[in-house]
Short mmCIF file of C-alpha atoms in Angstrom, two decimals:
data_model
loop_
_atom_site.label_atom_id
_atom_site.label_comp_id
_atom_site.label_asym_id
_atom_site.label_seq_id
_atom_site.Cartn_x
_atom_site.Cartn_y
_atom_site.Cartn_z
CA MET A 1 -2.81 11.75 -13.32
CA ASN A 2 -5.68 10.74 -11.09
CA TRP A 3 -7.11 14.18 -10.31
CA SER A 4 -10.13 12.85 -8.43
CA ALA A 5 -7.86 11.64 -5.63
CA ILE A 6 -6.60 15.17 -4.84
CA PRO A 7 -9.47 16.36 -2.59
CA TYR A 8 -8.74 13.48 -0.23
CA ASP A 9 -5.27 14.89 0.42
CA TYR A 10 -6.88 17.83 2.17
CA LYS A 11 -8.67 15.41 4.50
CA LEU A 12 -5.40 13.58 5.19
CA LEU A 13 -3.68 16.87 6.00
CA LYS A 14 -6.56 18.16 8.11
CA GLY A 15 -5.82 15.80 10.97
CA ASP A 16 -2.15 16.75 11.23
CA PRO A 17 -1.36 20.21 12.66
CA MET A 18 2.37 19.90 11.94
CA LEU A 19 1.76 19.31 8.25
CA ILE A 20 -0.73 22.17 8.06
CA LEU A 21 1.80 24.45 9.74
CA SER A 22 4.43 23.43 7.19
CA LEU A 23 2.08 24.48 4.41
CA LEU A 24 1.85 27.90 6.03
CA VAL A 25 5.63 28.32 5.82
CA PRO A 26 5.58 30.23 2.48
CA PHE A 27 3.28 32.85 4.03
CA ILE A 28 5.46 33.10 7.13
CA LEU A 29 8.56 33.54 4.98
CA TRP A 30 6.84 36.18 2.89
CA ALA A 31 5.79 38.05 6.04
CA LEU A 32 9.35 37.87 7.41
CA MET A 33 10.79 39.28 4.21
CA HIS A 34 8.10 41.85 3.62
CA LEU A 35 7.76 43.17 7.16
CA LEU A 36 10.88 42.21 9.05
CA PHE A 37 13.61 42.92 6.51
CA PRO A 38 12.84 46.68 6.11
CA PHE A 39 12.66 46.94 9.90
CA LEU A 40 16.03 45.19 10.27
CA GLU A 41 17.48 47.37 7.52
CA VAL A 42 16.74 50.48 9.56
CA LEU A 43 17.79 48.89 12.83
CA VAL A 44 21.15 47.59 11.58
CA MET A 45 21.91 50.91 9.90
CA LYS A 46 21.13 52.79 13.13
CA GLN A 47 23.03 50.46 15.42
CA TRP A 48 26.08 49.51 13.38
CA ASN A 49 25.94 51.84 10.41
CA VAL A 50 25.85 48.82 8.05
CA ASP A 51 23.66 48.75 4.96
CA ILE A 52 22.13 45.31 4.52
CA SER A 53 19.93 46.32 1.60
CA PRO A 54 22.31 44.79 -1.04
CA TYR A 55 21.60 41.39 0.59
CA TYR A 56 17.82 41.68 0.18
CA ARG A 57 17.77 39.53 -2.97
CA GLN A 58 20.11 36.88 -1.55
CA THR A 59 18.07 36.64 1.66
CA GLY A 60 14.84 36.39 -0.35
CA ILE A 61 16.30 33.70 -2.61
CA PHE A 62 17.47 31.71 0.39
CA PHE A 63 13.98 31.88 1.95
CA LEU A 64 12.53 30.87 -1.41
CA MET A 65 14.59 27.68 -1.35
CA LEU A 66 12.86 26.66 1.89
CA ILE A 67 9.48 26.45 0.14
CA PRO A 68 10.06 23.27 -1.92
CA MET A 69 11.77 21.70 1.07
CA MET A 70 8.66 22.22 3.19
CA MET A 71 6.37 20.89 0.44
CA GLY A 72 8.58 17.83 -0.06
CA MET A 73 8.52 17.20 3.66
CA VAL A 74 4.74 17.56 4.01
CA TYR A 75 4.01 15.16 1.18
CA GLY A 76 6.89 12.90 2.10
CA PHE A 77 5.35 12.45 5.53
CA ILE A 78 1.96 11.67 4.01
CA LEU A 79 3.80 9.05 1.97
CA LEU A 80 5.42 7.61 5.10
CA ASP A 81 2.00 7.50 6.79
CA GLU A 82 0.67 5.63 3.80
CA ARG A 83 3.59 3.24 3.88
CA ASP A 84 3.06 2.57 7.62
CA GLY A 85 -0.59 1.80 6.96
CA GLY A 86 0.17 -0.53 4.04
CA ILE A 87 -1.71 1.83 1.70
CA ILE A 88 1.04 1.88 -0.94
CA THR A 89 0.82 -1.93 -1.11
CA ALA A 90 -2.96 -1.71 -1.50
CA ILE A 91 -2.62 0.85 -4.32
CA SER A 92 0.04 -1.34 -5.97
CA VAL A 93 -2.65 -3.92 -6.75
CA THR A 94 -4.91 -1.43 -8.53
CA PRO A 95 -4.51 -0.23 -12.15
CA THR A 96 -3.12 3.08 -10.80
CA GLY A 97 -0.24 1.17 -9.23
CA LYS A 98 2.79 2.43 -7.40
CA PHE A 99 3.90 4.50 -10.36
CA GLY A 100 0.54 6.24 -10.68
CA TYR A 101 0.46 6.81 -6.96
CA LEU A 102 3.91 8.37 -7.05
CA LYS A 103 2.94 10.66 -9.93
CA LEU A 104 0.10 11.96 -7.77
CA ARG A 105 2.33 12.32 -4.72
CA MET A 106 4.97 14.13 -6.79
CA GLY A 107 2.59 16.31 -8.77
CA ILE A 108 0.99 18.17 -5.87
CA PRO A 109 4.14 19.40 -4.06
CA LEU A 110 5.67 20.33 -7.41
CA PHE A 111 2.62 22.35 -8.36
CA LEU A 112 2.23 24.01 -4.96
CA SER A 113 5.94 24.87 -4.78
CA PHE A 114 5.80 26.36 -8.25
CA VAL A 115 2.83 28.58 -7.44
CA PHE A 116 4.34 29.77 -4.15
CA ILE A 117 7.76 30.42 -5.70
CA ILE A 118 6.36 32.46 -8.59
CA LEU A 119 4.25 34.48 -6.15
CA PHE A 120 7.22 34.90 -3.85
CA LEU A 121 9.44 36.16 -6.66
CA PHE A 122 6.92 38.75 -7.82
CA LEU A 123 5.54 39.86 -4.47
CA LEU A 124 8.99 40.43 -3.00
CA GLY A 125 10.48 41.92 -6.15
CA LEU A 126 13.15 39.23 -6.53
CA THR A 127 12.76 38.88 -10.30
CA GLY A 128 15.82 40.99 -11.18
CA THR A 129 16.40 41.24 -14.92
CA LEU A 130 14.89 37.83 -15.71
CA ASN A 131 12.11 37.58 -18.28
CA ILE A 132 8.90 35.61 -17.77
CA LEU A 133 10.20 32.45 -19.51
CA GLN A 134 13.31 32.46 -17.34
CA LEU A 135 11.22 32.97 -14.22
CA ILE A 136 8.97 30.03 -15.10
CA VAL A 137 11.97 27.81 -15.84
CA ILE A 138 13.85 28.67 -12.67
CA SER A 139 10.70 28.38 -10.53
CA LEU A 140 10.07 24.90 -11.94
CA LEU A 141 13.68 23.92 -11.30
CA ILE A 142 13.60 25.10 -7.70
CA SER A 143 10.17 23.46 -7.21
CA SER A 144 11.58 20.12 -8.28
CA GLN A 145 13.67 20.22 -5.11
CA SER A 146 10.44 19.12 -3.36
CA LEU A 147 10.54 15.90 -5.41
CA ILE A 148 14.06 15.15 -4.24
CA LEU A 149 13.12 15.30 -0.56
CA LEU A 150 9.85 13.42 -1.18
CA LEU A 151 11.68 10.65 -3.03
CA LEU A 152 14.51 10.61 -0.54
CA LEU A 153 11.96 9.95 2.21
CA GLY A 154 10.14 7.41 0.06
CA ALA A 155 13.32 5.56 -0.85
CA PHE A 156 15.12 5.48 2.48
CA ALA A 157 12.79 6.26 5.38
CA ASP A 158 11.19 3.16 6.86
CA ASN A 159 9.36 5.26 9.42
CA LYS A 160 8.74 8.85 10.49
CA VAL A 161 11.69 8.96 12.88
CA ILE A 162 14.12 8.18 10.07
CA GLY A 163 12.06 10.56 7.92
CA MET A 164 12.65 13.39 10.37
CA ALA A 165 16.39 12.67 10.42
CA ILE A 166 16.53 12.68 6.61
CA SER A 167 14.59 15.97 6.45
CA LYS A 168 17.06 17.57 8.84
CA GLY A 169 20.02 16.19 6.91
CA PHE A 170 18.48 17.61 3.76
CA GLY A 171 19.27 21.06 5.17
CA ILE A 172 22.86 20.42 4.01
CA LEU A 173 21.67 21.17 0.49
CA LEU A 174 20.45 24.57 1.70
CA MET A 175 23.98 25.35 2.81
CA GLY A 176 25.03 25.31 -0.85
CA PRO A 177 23.54 28.69 -1.85
CA LEU A 178 24.51 30.16 1.55
CA LEU A 179 28.16 29.30 0.95
CA GLY A 180 27.81 30.81 -2.51
CA PHE A 181 26.49 34.07 -1.06
CA ALA A 182 28.69 34.38 2.00
CA LEU A 183 32.18 33.32 0.94
CA PRO A 184 34.49 35.28 -1.33
CA ALA A 185 35.66 33.78 -4.64
CA PRO A 186 36.95 31.17 -5.18
CA TYR A 187 35.72 29.70 -1.85
CA ASN A 188 32.13 30.45 -2.77
CA TRP A 189 32.32 27.53 -5.23
CA SER A 190 32.39 25.16 -2.26
CA GLY A 191 28.58 25.25 -2.38
CA ALA A 192 28.60 23.62 -5.83
CA TYR A 193 27.74 20.20 -4.37
CA SER A 194 24.15 21.40 -3.96
CA PRO A 195 21.79 21.82 -6.92
CA LEU A 196 20.35 24.82 -5.06
CA PHE A 197 23.71 26.56 -5.38
CA TRP A 198 23.33 26.40 -9.17
CA ALA A 199 19.69 27.45 -8.99
CA SER A 200 20.60 30.50 -6.90
CA ARG A 201 23.40 31.40 -9.33
CA SER A 202 20.89 31.17 -12.13
CA LEU A 203 18.45 33.46 -10.32
CA LEU A 204 21.15 36.03 -9.67
CA SER A 205 22.49 35.96 -13.24
CA ASP A 206 22.85 39.24 -15.04
CA SER A 207 23.37 37.80 -18.49
CA GLN A 208 21.28 35.45 -20.63
CA ASP A 209 24.17 33.07 -21.17
CA THR A 210 25.04 32.50 -17.55
CA PHE A 211 21.36 32.11 -16.64
CA TRP A 212 20.85 29.26 -19.12
CA LEU A 213 24.18 27.66 -18.24
CA TYR A 214 23.40 27.55 -14.52
CA ALA A 215 19.76 26.57 -15.17
CA SER A 216 20.96 23.66 -17.34
CA ILE A 217 23.32 22.46 -14.61
CA THR A 218 20.49 22.67 -12.06
CA PHE A 219 18.21 20.73 -14.41
CA LEU A 220 20.74 17.95 -15.03
CA PHE A 221 21.60 17.75 -11.35
CA HIS A 222 17.92 17.42 -10.39
CA LEU A 223 17.20 14.97 -13.19
CA PHE A 224 20.03 12.73 -12.04
CA LEU A 225 18.90 12.81 -8.39
CA VAL A 226 15.20 12.28 -9.21
CA TRP A 227 16.04 9.37 -11.53
CA ILE A 228 18.22 7.60 -8.96
CA LEU A 229 15.76 8.12 -6.11
CA PHE A 230 12.74 7.21 -8.24
CA ARG A 231 14.35 3.88 -9.16
CA LYS A 232 15.25 3.23 -5.57
CA PHE A 233 11.70 3.98 -4.41
CA THR A 234 9.96 1.83 -7.04
CA ALA A 235 12.35 -1.06 -6.33
CA ARG A 236 11.06 -1.27 -2.74
CA SER A 237 8.57 -4.05 -2.17
CA ASP A 238 5.93 -1.78 -0.59
CA MET B 1 -7.26 -19.57 -14.84
CA ILE B 2 -3.93 -19.69 -12.95
CA GLN B 3 -1.09 -22.05 -13.79
CA VAL B 4 1.93 -22.10 -11.52
CA GLN B 5 4.97 -24.15 -12.50
CA ASN B 6 8.02 -24.76 -10.31
CA LEU B 7 7.61 -21.51 -8.42
CA THR B 8 10.48 -20.53 -6.15
CA TYR B 9 10.98 -17.36 -4.17
CA SER B 10 13.53 -15.90 -1.77
CA TYR B 11 13.14 -12.45 -0.23
CA PRO B 12 15.79 -10.00 -1.45
CA GLY B 13 18.96 -10.15 0.59
CA THR B 14 18.18 -13.59 2.01
CA GLU B 15 19.41 -17.00 0.93
CA LYS B 16 16.50 -18.96 2.35
CA GLN B 17 13.89 -20.09 -0.15
CA VAL B 18 10.40 -19.28 1.12
CA LEU B 19 8.71 -21.06 -1.79
CA LYS B 20 10.37 -24.28 -2.88
CA ASP B 21 9.47 -25.41 -6.36
CA ILE B 22 5.69 -25.43 -6.03
CA SER B 23 3.29 -26.17 -8.88
CA PHE B 24 -0.49 -25.96 -8.92
CA GLU B 25 -3.41 -24.88 -11.03
CA ILE B 26 -6.51 -22.89 -10.14
CA LYS B 27 -9.56 -23.49 -12.30
CA GLU B 28 -11.97 -20.79 -13.33
CA GLY B 29 -14.83 -20.26 -10.89
CA GLU B 30 -13.40 -22.35 -8.07
CA ILE B 31 -12.32 -21.44 -4.58
CA PHE B 32 -8.82 -22.72 -4.16
CA GLY B 33 -7.42 -22.69 -0.65
CA PHE B 34 -3.93 -22.71 0.77
CA LEU B 35 -4.07 -24.25 4.23
CA GLY B 36 -1.05 -24.16 6.46
CA PRO B 37 0.50 -22.77 9.62
CA SER B 38 1.73 -19.18 9.89
CA GLY B 39 5.03 -18.66 8.09
CA ALA B 40 4.51 -21.56 5.69
CA GLY B 41 4.61 -19.28 2.62
CA LYS B 42 0.88 -18.83 1.94
CA SER B 43 0.88 -15.03 1.87
CA THR B 44 4.15 -14.98 -0.08
CA THR B 45 2.53 -17.15 -2.76
CA GLN B 46 -0.40 -14.73 -2.94
CA LYS B 47 1.93 -11.77 -3.21
CA VAL B 48 3.79 -13.40 -6.09
CA LEU B 49 0.52 -14.20 -7.86
CA ASN B 50 -0.93 -10.71 -7.47
CA GLY B 51 2.29 -9.15 -8.74
CA LEU B 52 3.50 -7.58 -5.49
CA LEU B 53 6.65 -9.68 -5.31
CA LYS B 54 8.88 -9.76 -8.34
CA GLY B 55 11.99 -11.77 -9.02
CA PHE B 56 10.49 -15.22 -8.54
CA GLY B 57 11.68 -18.40 -10.20
CA GLY B 58 9.50 -20.69 -12.32
CA SER B 59 6.47 -19.52 -14.25
CA VAL B 60 3.05 -18.10 -13.43
CA HIS B 61 0.37 -17.74 -16.09
CA ILE B 62 -2.94 -16.04 -15.48
CA ASN B 63 -5.56 -16.50 -18.20
CA GLY B 64 -2.77 -17.73 -20.44
CA THR B 65 -0.62 -14.60 -20.01
CA ASP B 66 2.80 -14.72 -18.40
CA LEU B 67 2.55 -12.81 -15.10
CA SER B 68 5.88 -11.07 -15.65
CA LYS B 69 4.50 -9.58 -18.89
CA MET B 70 1.19 -8.48 -17.41
CA LYS B 71 0.03 -4.90 -18.08
CA ARG B 72 -1.43 -2.61 -15.43
CA SER B 73 -4.91 -3.16 -16.87
CA PHE B 74 -4.59 -6.69 -15.41
CA TYR B 75 -5.60 -5.13 -12.08
CA GLU B 76 -8.94 -3.90 -13.45
CA LYS B 77 -10.31 -7.37 -12.83
CA ILE B 78 -8.30 -8.39 -9.77
CA GLY B 79 -9.36 -7.92 -6.17
CA VAL B 80 -6.99 -8.27 -3.23
CA ALA B 81 -7.89 -8.27 0.46
CA PHE B 82 -4.85 -8.34 2.70
CA GLU B 83 -4.37 -10.16 5.97
CA PHE B 84 -3.98 -6.87 7.84
CA PRO B 85 -6.48 -4.19 6.88
CA ASN B 86 -4.60 -1.36 5.16
CA LEU B 87 -6.92 1.60 5.11
CA TYR B 88 -6.72 5.38 5.35
CA LEU B 89 -7.37 5.83 9.07
CA LYS B 90 -8.10 9.54 8.76
CA LEU B 91 -10.75 9.03 6.10
CA THR B 92 -14.26 7.69 6.68
CA ALA B 93 -15.37 4.26 5.45
CA LEU B 94 -17.16 5.84 2.50
CA GLU B 95 -14.20 8.08 1.61
CA ASN B 96 -11.86 5.07 1.68
CA LEU B 97 -14.06 3.29 -0.83
CA GLN B 98 -14.54 6.38 -3.01
CA LEU B 99 -10.81 7.11 -3.09
CA PHE B 100 -9.94 3.55 -4.07
CA ALA B 101 -12.71 3.51 -6.67
CA SER B 102 -10.89 6.43 -8.32
CA PHE B 103 -7.87 4.16 -8.89
CA PHE B 104 -9.84 2.06 -11.41
CA LYS B 105 -10.78 3.02 -14.95
CA SER B 106 -13.58 0.45 -15.17
CA LYS B 107 -16.98 0.98 -13.58
CA THR B 108 -16.97 0.32 -9.86
CA ARG B 109 -19.71 -0.81 -7.52
CA ASP B 110 -21.84 1.49 -5.40
CA PRO B 111 -19.93 1.91 -2.08
CA ASP B 112 -23.17 2.11 -0.08
CA GLU B 113 -24.30 -1.22 -1.45
CA LEU B 114 -20.99 -2.80 -0.42
CA LEU B 115 -21.11 -1.23 3.06
CA LYS B 116 -24.60 -2.65 3.51
CA MET B 117 -23.38 -6.12 2.54
CA VAL B 118 -21.10 -6.24 5.60
CA GLN B 119 -23.42 -4.25 7.87
CA LEU B 120 -21.25 -1.14 7.93
CA GLU B 121 -23.86 1.19 6.42
CA GLY B 122 -24.39 2.87 9.79
CA ASP B 123 -20.66 3.64 10.02
CA ARG B 124 -20.18 4.96 6.50
CA ASP B 125 -19.30 8.46 7.73
CA THR B 126 -17.15 7.39 10.67
CA ARG B 127 -13.39 7.79 10.42
CA VAL B 128 -11.72 4.41 10.13
CA GLU B 129 -9.41 5.15 13.09
CA ALA B 130 -12.48 4.63 15.32
CA PHE B 131 -13.17 1.19 13.82
CA SER B 132 -12.55 -2.13 15.58
CA LYS B 133 -10.26 -4.65 13.89
CA GLY B 134 -13.27 -6.64 12.71
CA MET B 135 -14.83 -3.55 11.13
CA LYS B 136 -11.55 -2.73 9.38
CA MET B 137 -11.34 -6.29 8.08
CA ARG B 138 -14.84 -6.04 6.66
CA LEU B 139 -14.14 -2.67 5.05
CA SER B 140 -10.88 -3.94 3.59
CA PHE B 141 -12.75 -6.96 2.23
CA ILE B 142 -15.45 -4.96 0.46
CA ARG B 143 -12.79 -2.61 -0.93
CA SER B 144 -11.44 -5.62 -2.82
CA LEU B 145 -14.87 -6.05 -4.41
CA LEU B 146 -15.15 -2.45 -5.68
CA ASN B 147 -14.05 -3.27 -9.23
CA GLN B 148 -16.20 -6.43 -9.54
CA PRO B 149 -13.13 -8.68 -9.81
CA GLU B 150 -13.05 -11.89 -11.79
CA LEU B 151 -10.15 -13.11 -9.67
CA LEU B 152 -10.09 -12.47 -5.95
CA PHE B 153 -7.17 -12.97 -3.56
CA LEU B 154 -8.19 -13.30 0.07
CA ASP B 155 -5.57 -13.59 2.79
CA GLU B 156 -7.04 -14.96 6.03
CA PRO B 157 -10.44 -13.38 5.32
CA THR B 158 -12.04 -14.28 8.65
CA ALA B 159 -9.08 -13.52 10.92
CA GLY B 160 -10.13 -11.37 13.88
CA LEU B 161 -13.85 -11.62 13.14
CA ASP B 162 -16.50 -12.73 15.60
CA PRO B 163 -18.55 -15.78 14.51
CA GLY B 164 -21.47 -13.62 13.31
CA ASN B 165 -19.33 -11.46 11.05
CA ALA B 166 -17.25 -14.43 9.91
CA ARG B 167 -20.55 -16.01 8.79
CA ILE B 168 -21.46 -12.88 6.81
CA MET B 169 -18.05 -12.91 5.09
CA LYS B 170 -18.26 -16.62 4.28
CA ASP B 171 -21.74 -16.20 2.81
CA ILE B 172 -20.48 -13.37 0.60
CA ILE B 173 -17.52 -15.51 -0.52
CA LEU B 174 -19.83 -18.41 -1.37
CA ASP B 175 -22.13 -16.01 -3.21
CA LEU B 176 -19.19 -14.69 -5.25
CA LYS B 177 -18.33 -18.25 -6.20
CA GLN B 178 -21.91 -18.71 -7.40
CA GLN B 179 -21.40 -15.66 -9.60
CA GLY B 180 -18.36 -17.33 -11.18
CA VAL B 181 -15.60 -15.40 -9.41
CA THR B 182 -12.36 -17.37 -9.05
CA ILE B 183 -11.04 -17.09 -5.51
CA PHE B 184 -7.61 -17.86 -4.13
CA LEU B 185 -7.82 -18.01 -0.38
CA THR B 186 -5.21 -18.57 2.27
CA THR B 187 -6.12 -19.58 5.77
CA HIS B 188 -4.93 -21.50 8.76
CA HIS B 189 -8.54 -21.96 9.81
CA MET B 190 -9.55 -25.47 8.88
CA ASP B 191 -13.31 -24.89 9.23
CA ASP B 192 -13.20 -22.02 6.74
CA ALA B 193 -11.10 -24.06 4.36
CA GLY B 194 -13.46 -27.04 4.61
CA GLU B 195 -16.57 -24.96 4.17
CA LEU B 196 -15.43 -22.63 1.42
CA CYS B 197 -12.87 -24.36 -0.77
CA ASN B 198 -13.46 -26.67 -3.72
CA ARG B 199 -9.85 -27.68 -3.66
CA LEU B 200 -7.14 -27.36 -1.08
CA ALA B 201 -3.38 -27.32 -1.04
CA PHE B 202 -1.56 -28.00 2.20
CA MET B 203 1.43 -25.75 2.58
CA VAL B 204 4.34 -26.67 4.82
CA GLU B 205 7.63 -24.78 4.85
CA GLY B 206 7.27 -23.55 1.30
CA THR B 207 6.19 -26.85 -0.20
CA LEU B 208 2.81 -28.26 -1.22
CA PRO B 209 2.77 -31.93 -0.18
CA VAL B 210 -0.95 -32.30 -0.90
CA ILE B 211 -3.33 -30.78 -3.45
CA ASP B 212 -6.78 -32.33 -3.69
CA SER B 213 -10.49 -31.60 -3.56
CA THR B 214 -11.83 -31.06 -0.06
CA GLN B 215 -14.28 -33.90 -0.51
CA GLU B 216 -11.61 -36.34 -1.71
CA LEU B 217 -9.30 -35.46 1.15
CA ARG B 218 -12.00 -36.22 3.67
CA LEU B 219 -12.94 -39.47 2.01
CA LYS B 220 -9.39 -40.66 1.50
CA HIS B 221 -8.28 -40.00 5.01
CA GLY B 222 -11.47 -40.57 6.96
CA LYS B 223 -12.73 -43.87 8.33
CA LYS B 224 -15.63 -45.19 6.27
CA THR B 225 -17.72 -45.98 9.32
CA VAL B 226 -20.82 -44.74 11.08
CA ARG B 227 -20.78 -44.16 14.80
CA LEU B 228 -24.01 -44.73 16.63
CA GLU B 229 -24.83 -43.59 20.16
CA TYR B 230 -27.89 -45.09 21.80
CA MET B 231 -29.60 -45.83 25.15
CA GLU B 232 -29.96 -49.38 26.35
CA ASN B 233 -31.30 -50.24 29.79
CA GLY B 234 -30.69 -46.68 30.94
CA MET B 235 -27.06 -46.69 29.81
CA THR B 236 -25.47 -44.71 26.96
CA LEU B 237 -23.66 -47.03 24.56
CA SER B 238 -21.90 -46.52 21.25
CA ASP B 239 -20.87 -48.66 18.31
CA GLU B 240 -19.19 -48.22 14.95
CA PHE B 241 -20.33 -49.86 11.70
CA PRO B 242 -18.78 -49.96 8.23
CA ILE B 243 -20.69 -47.76 5.74
CA ASP B 244 -20.36 -50.45 3.12
CA GLN B 245 -23.55 -52.56 3.05
CA LEU B 246 -24.80 -50.67 6.11
CA ALA B 247 -28.46 -51.25 5.24
CA PHE B 248 -27.90 -55.02 5.45
CA ASN B 249 -26.00 -54.95 8.74
CA PRO B 250 -28.22 -56.92 11.18
CA THR B 251 -26.72 -55.44 14.37
CA PHE B 252 -27.06 -51.89 13.07
CA ASN B 253 -30.67 -52.52 12.05
CA GLU B 254 -31.46 -54.22 15.34
CA ILE B 255 -30.24 -51.18 17.31
CA LEU B 256 -32.15 -48.80 15.05
CA GLU B 257 -35.36 -50.73 15.57
CA ASN B 258 -35.16 -51.45 19.27
CA GLN B 259 -33.09 -48.79 21.01
CA GLU B 260 -33.40 -45.06 21.58
CA ILE B 261 -30.89 -43.46 19.19
CA LEU B 262 -29.00 -40.48 20.56
CA THR B 263 -26.62 -39.58 17.69
CA ILE B 264 -25.49 -40.95 14.31
CA HIS B 265 -22.24 -39.66 12.73
CA THR B 266 -20.15 -40.66 9.76
CA GLN B 267 -16.48 -40.74 10.76
CA GLU B 268 -14.87 -38.42 8.17
CA ALA B 269 -11.57 -37.04 9.27
CA SER B 270 -11.42 -33.33 10.04
CA LEU B 271 -9.08 -31.28 7.87
CA GLU B 272 -6.91 -30.68 10.88
CA ASP B 273 -6.56 -34.45 11.42
CA ILE B 274 -5.68 -34.91 7.77
CA PHE B 275 -3.19 -32.05 7.86
CA ILE B 276 -1.40 -33.49 10.85
CA LYS B 277 -1.50 -37.01 9.38
CA VAL B 278 -0.09 -35.93 6.01
CA THR B 279 2.37 -33.25 7.02
CA GLY B 280 3.27 -34.23 10.55
CA GLN B 281 2.71 -30.60 11.59
CA GLN B 282 0.13 -28.80 13.67
CA LEU B 283 -2.02 -26.19 11.91
CA LYS B 284 -2.34 -23.61 14.66
CA GLN B 285 1.11 -22.22 15.19
#
């Protein structure tokens, strides 16, 4: 990994308010959960006599899934900027090469997502009965969702307009855990098309066995998607 | 240094061959130029040679190693300047050079020294988005020199430059040649090709009908005559004389001795004339 290139990312981000705003999303989500949810809890109870507190964890987990998506989008758009400017081609003829470049582009959103997710889990008390190893594993798995969006943009988006469309379409994967939470069995399995469905199941597991089973499915699902998209990206002639 | 045998290339998803069975050799320390109109395949050839385009036919060997088996360390000693400057617009000139220097393992040159070479030292801390095209071209050019390359690929290096800056670039290129750097240059600018290149290949629609030294091309295709312009009885007159045995030509000597000479020129053909004569195509398309 070419660590010395990282400080320049800050300078690339600095000029783009939309990207900076996206990086603030984890804090906004935390504030919504921390401040708004208790307020809503009281309000909904008063108005409709419904207790929404059992859904605190599900809501938090859904918000958590937005973090890697935002990171993937931020860095995916930097990648598209670099493609537009012919930068990826210029890096391709250095020893770092396209592969080295991609490692750098993938490493930062993965790392940032991981840090934010771990913080999110602890600060909002979403850890449940999971031990520290399980929390690290599931945080890494959810973080790798950022790579899928980044690579999806890198592999298929020729420009930012297509990039925006892909990012919006990516929201379909977020529907997976929502379907899992909202629908009764067996309809809740309709969210199984999304790796995030499996990740959310893993996070909500009560037993060791189910945690590792769902975590393994999430891992294999992500590995398959990253592998396909990585190949597609590196096969491009830019 | 570079041996190319029967090179063919078609862009993925297209049937049309852009490079049609071309063969050539580039010797160590020479400036080898591809001269041809836009769309002839010059940049495509460069992209194959610098490893950007894969899936070509034929063989390419660089320093005896098959290009398709080249390791990434190959790029430690390669420099590439593209036709269109591809720089980080949001970074300053200095930051662009520093960031790219970080992509090499080997020792790189001092960015300030490079900026000074192309008179950009005063703009080192300016964001590249505020640069003119000429400034971007110069920055992109010196970026290709960061790693002190032994082999340099230059694609239209003087395109978009004013004559003053084009002169600076050409002087640097000639200086690099003096230092033993092998340079592969593509251009559709005949003056650059004539001034810079030891050998030239004419490229037309993916083929190389002519490969020869610049000097030989001029001699082979030029008229071996001298044209004299002189004043006689208040009138401007001109005459042409064969170079062969010129010193013993009585008419030539008589004019030299008795008339006011205005100009004397040997009648070598320009590269553009030769290109049109050999290929039947115009250069500037």
